[in-house]
PDB file of C-alpha atoms in Angstrom:
ATOM      1  CA  MET S   1     201.008 144.572  93.947  1.00 40.00           C
ATOM      2  CA  LYS S   2     197.794 146.808  94.487  1.00 38.00           C
ATOM      3  CA  LYS S   3     199.949 148.245  97.749  1.00 37.00           C
ATOM      4  CA  THR S   4     203.164 148.958  95.704  1.00 31.00           C
ATOM      5  CA  MET S   5     200.958 150.807  92.834  1.00 35.00           C
ATOM      6  CA  LEU S   6     199.223 152.918  95.665  1.00 30.00           C
ATOM      7  CA  ILE S   7     202.748 153.969  97.161  1.00 33.00           C
ATOM      8  CA  ILE S   8     204.169 155.110  93.892  1.00 33.00           C
ATOM      9  CA  THR S   9     200.976 156.927  93.350  1.00 32.00           C
ATOM     10  CA  LEU S  10     200.885 158.648  96.613  1.00 32.00           C
ATOM     11  CA  SER S  11     204.652 159.310  96.200  1.00 36.00           C
ATOM     12  CA  LEU S  12     203.924 161.040  92.670  1.00 34.00           C
ATOM     13  CA  LEU S  13     201.354 163.162  93.889  1.00 35.00           C
ATOM     14  CA  THR S  14     203.106 164.283  97.052  1.00 37.00           C
ATOM     15  CA  GLN S  15     205.950 165.128  94.689  1.00 40.00           C
ATOM     16  CA  VAL S  16     203.659 166.914  92.489  1.00 38.00           C
ATOM     17  CA  ALA S  17     202.466 168.782  95.326  1.00 41.00           C
ATOM     18  CA  PHE S  18     205.978 170.249  96.630  1.00 42.00           C
ATOM     19  CA  ALA S  19     206.593 171.055  92.832  1.00 45.00           C
ATOM     20  CA  LEU S  20     203.371 173.239  92.916  1.00 44.00           C
ATOM     21  CA  GLY S  21     204.394 175.099  96.178  1.00 47.00           C
ATOM     22  CA  GLY S  22     202.469 172.681  98.694  1.00 46.00           C
ATOM     23  CA  SER S  23     203.852 171.040 101.490  1.00 45.00           C
ATOM     24  CA  SER S  24     203.078 167.543 102.761  1.00 41.00           C
ATOM     25  CA  SER S  25     200.169 168.683 104.794  1.00 44.00           C
ATOM     26  CA  SER S  26     198.441 171.117 102.617  1.00 48.00           C
ATOM     27  CA  GLY S  27     198.216 168.802  99.486  1.00 50.00           C
ATOM     28  CA  LEU S  28     198.620 170.725  96.193  1.00 65.00           C
ATOM     29  CA  GLY S  29     199.771 174.188  96.210  1.00 78.00           C
ATOM     30  CA  ASN S  30     197.358 177.090  96.288  1.00 82.00           C
ATOM     31  CA  PRO S  31     196.265 177.614  92.839  1.00 86.00           C
ATOM     32  CA  ALA S  32     195.887 181.460  93.195  1.00 85.00           C
ATOM     33  CA  TRP S  33     199.558 181.485  94.543  1.00 87.00           C
ATOM     34  CA  ILE S  34     200.626 179.137  91.417  1.00 87.00           C
ATOM     35  CA  PHE S  35     198.496 181.385  88.778  1.00 85.00           C
ATOM     36  CA  CYS S  36     200.330 184.666  89.990  1.00 88.00           C
ATOM     37  CA  SER S  37     203.422 183.300  89.550  1.00 88.00           C
ATOM     38  CA  GLU S  38     202.741 182.124  86.002  1.00 87.00           C
ATOM     39  CA  ILE S  39     201.280 185.336  84.945  1.00 85.00           C
ATOM     40  CA  GLY S  40     204.556 187.183  86.218  1.00 88.00           C
ATOM     41  CA  GLY S  41     203.298 188.336  89.522  1.00 89.00           C
ATOM     42  CA  GLU S  42     205.071 188.247  92.838  1.00 90.00           C
ATOM     43  CA  PRO S  43     203.021 186.423  95.538  1.00 91.00           C
ATOM     44  CA  SER S  44     203.311 187.031  99.098  1.00 91.00           C
ATOM     45  CA  ILE S  45     201.777 186.676 102.528  1.00 90.00           C
ATOM     46  CA  ILE S  46     200.717 189.399 104.437  1.00 88.00           C
ATOM     47  CA  GLU S  47     199.670 190.203 108.143  1.00 88.00           C
ATOM     48  CA  THR S  48     196.118 191.354 108.469  1.00 85.00           C
ATOM     49  CA  PRO S  49     193.745 192.309 111.631  1.00 89.00           C
ATOM     50  CA  GLU S  50     192.102 189.306 110.429  1.00 87.00           C
ATOM     51  CA  GLY S  51     194.881 187.061 110.109  1.00 88.00           C
ATOM     52  CA  GLN S  52     197.003 186.005 107.013  1.00 88.00           C
ATOM     53  CA  ALA S  53     196.205 187.068 103.341  1.00 86.00           C
ATOM     54  CA  GLY S  54     197.746 186.012 100.148  1.00 88.00           C
ATOM     55  CA  MET S  55     198.506 188.827  97.756  1.00 89.00           C
ATOM     56  CA  CYS S  56     199.781 189.221  94.258  1.00 90.00           C
ATOM     57  CA  THR S  57     201.882 192.000  93.180  1.00 91.00           C
ATOM     58  CA  ILE S  58     201.955 192.541  89.438  1.00 89.00           C
ATOM     59  CA  GLU S  59     202.690 195.195  86.902  1.00 88.00           C
ATOM     60  CA  GLU S  60     199.277 196.747  86.375  1.00 84.00           C
ATOM     61  CA  TRP S  61     199.378 196.891  82.184  1.00 85.00           C
ATOM     62  CA  THR S  62     200.133 192.875  82.463  1.00 85.00           C
ATOM     63  CA  LEU S  63     197.105 192.385  84.781  1.00 82.00           C
ATOM     64  CA  PHE S  64     194.962 194.908  82.685  1.00 80.00           C
ATOM     65  CA  GLU S  65     195.678 192.840  79.350  1.00 80.00           C
ATOM     66  CA  LEU S  66     195.178 189.522  81.087  1.00 78.00           C
ATOM     67  CA  THR S  67     191.947 190.193  82.863  1.00 75.00           C
ATOM     68  CA  PHE S  68     190.397 192.756  81.046  1.00 72.00           C
ATOM     69  CA  ASP S  69     186.828 193.011  80.198  1.00 66.00           C
ATOM     70  CA  HIS S  70     186.329 195.039  77.324  1.00 60.00           C
ATOM     71  CA  ASN S  71     182.948 196.169  78.547  1.00 62.00           C
ATOM     72  CA  PHE S  72     184.259 197.775  81.326  1.00 55.00           C
ATOM     73  CA  LEU S  73     185.484 200.981  79.133  1.00 55.00           C
ATOM     74  CA  THR S  74     182.858 203.523  78.825  1.00 53.00           C
ATOM     75  CA  THR S  75     182.980 206.642  77.130  1.00 49.00           C
ATOM     76  CA  SER S  76     182.861 208.718  80.484  1.00 52.00           C
ATOM     77  CA  ASN S  77     186.343 206.987  81.537  1.00 50.00           C
ATOM     78  CA  GLN S  78     188.154 206.264  78.051  1.00 52.00           C
ATOM     79  CA  LYS S  79     189.189 209.768  78.391  1.00 55.00           C
ATOM     80  CA  LEU S  80     191.701 208.782  81.247  1.00 51.00           C
ATOM     81  CA  ALA S  81     195.253 208.855  80.696  1.00 60.00           C
ATOM     82  CA  ASN S  82     195.868 205.098  81.975  1.00 80.00           C
ATOM     83  CA  PRO S  83     193.191 202.871  81.758  1.00 80.00           C
ATOM     84  CA  ALA S  84     194.985 200.042  83.602  1.00 82.00           C
ATOM     85  CA  SER S  85     195.089 202.186  86.546  1.00 84.00           C
ATOM     86  CA  VAL S  86     191.522 202.463  86.860  1.00 82.00           C
ATOM     87  CA  TYR S  87     191.168 198.997  86.259  1.00 81.00           C
ATOM     88  CA  CYS S  88     193.479 198.103  88.973  1.00 83.00           C
ATOM     89  CA  GLN S  89     191.382 200.153  91.316  1.00 84.00           C
ATOM     90  CA  LYS S  90     188.094 198.947  90.099  1.00 83.00           C
ATOM     91  CA  ILE S  91     188.926 195.324  91.128  1.00 81.00           C
ATOM     92  CA  GLY S  92     189.965 196.207  94.291  1.00 85.00           C
ATOM     93  CA  GLY S  93     193.729 196.337  94.055  1.00 85.00           C
ATOM     94  CA  GLU S  94     195.963 198.911  95.424  1.00 87.00           C
ATOM     95  CA  LEU S  95     197.855 200.937  92.915  1.00 86.00           C
ATOM     96  CA  PHE S  96     201.535 202.106  93.463  1.00 85.00           C
ATOM     97  CA  ILE S  97     204.308 203.531  91.132  1.00 86.00           C
ATOM     98  CA  VAL S  98     207.834 201.820  91.077  1.00 86.00           C
ATOM     99  CA  THR S  99     210.645 203.847  89.522  1.00 87.00           C
ATOM    100  CA  GLU S 100     213.488 201.709  87.835  1.00 87.00           C
ATOM    101  CA  PRO S 101     216.755 202.861  85.406  1.00 89.00           C
ATOM    102  CA  ALA S 102     214.097 202.668  82.359  1.00 85.00           C
ATOM    103  CA  GLY S 103     211.463 204.562  84.218  1.00 84.00           C
ATOM    104  CA  GLN S 104     208.390 204.251  85.915  1.00 84.00           C
ATOM    105  CA  LYS S 105     205.773 201.677  85.864  1.00 84.00           C
ATOM    106  CA  GLY S 106     202.496 201.108  87.734  1.00 86.00           C
ATOM    107  CA  MET S 107     202.130 198.214  89.878  1.00 86.00           C
ATOM    108  CA  CYS S 108     198.900 196.518  91.244  1.00 86.00           C
ATOM    109  CA  THR S 109     198.419 194.470  94.412  1.00 85.00           C
ATOM    110  CA  ILE S 110     195.479 192.312  94.632  1.00 81.00           C
ATOM    111  CA  GLU S 111     194.644 189.821  96.943  1.00 80.00           C
ATOM    112  CA  GLN S 112     195.356 186.293  95.295  1.00 70.00           C
ATOM    113  CA  TRP S 113     191.903 184.746  95.330  1.00 66.00           C
ATOM    114  CA  THR S 114     190.204 187.691  93.842  1.00 64.00           C
ATOM    115  CA  LEU S 115     192.608 187.608  91.042  1.00 63.00           C
ATOM    116  CA  TRP S 116     191.929 183.814  90.839  1.00 63.00           C
ATOM    117  CA  ASP S 117     188.176 184.762  90.451  1.00 68.00           C
ATOM    118  CA  ILE S 118     188.980 187.180  87.797  1.00 63.00           C
ATOM    119  CA  PHE S 119     190.663 184.391  86.087  1.00 61.00           C
ATOM    120  CA  ASN S 120     188.163 181.945  86.742  1.00 64.00           C
ATOM    121  CA  LYS S 121     185.161 184.373  84.941  1.00 59.00           C
TER     122      LYS S 121
END
């Protein structure tokens, strides 16, 4: 009976791992990848000279609203036109503009683990 319960438990854990983006060899999915997806970002893997890196591309205002530290704004940078753009760059993100039929919007690409660290503060 204990062996049957163990097999059922392992089977369920494997199914959960696959559902969360993992594989049989990686255990549960990468929490930064999952978090990026859950907040509306687009996770991706890029090649760097140091190896692979997980990146999360997310609309800059979404990132700003979800992770913003209100102590960040000071009297000197409150005059900037777009504090979300400034915040993206402050936390190490790369800012770029996307043009769509509805207009332009700023996007911020940030390493997934950096985004995960910000979320866990």
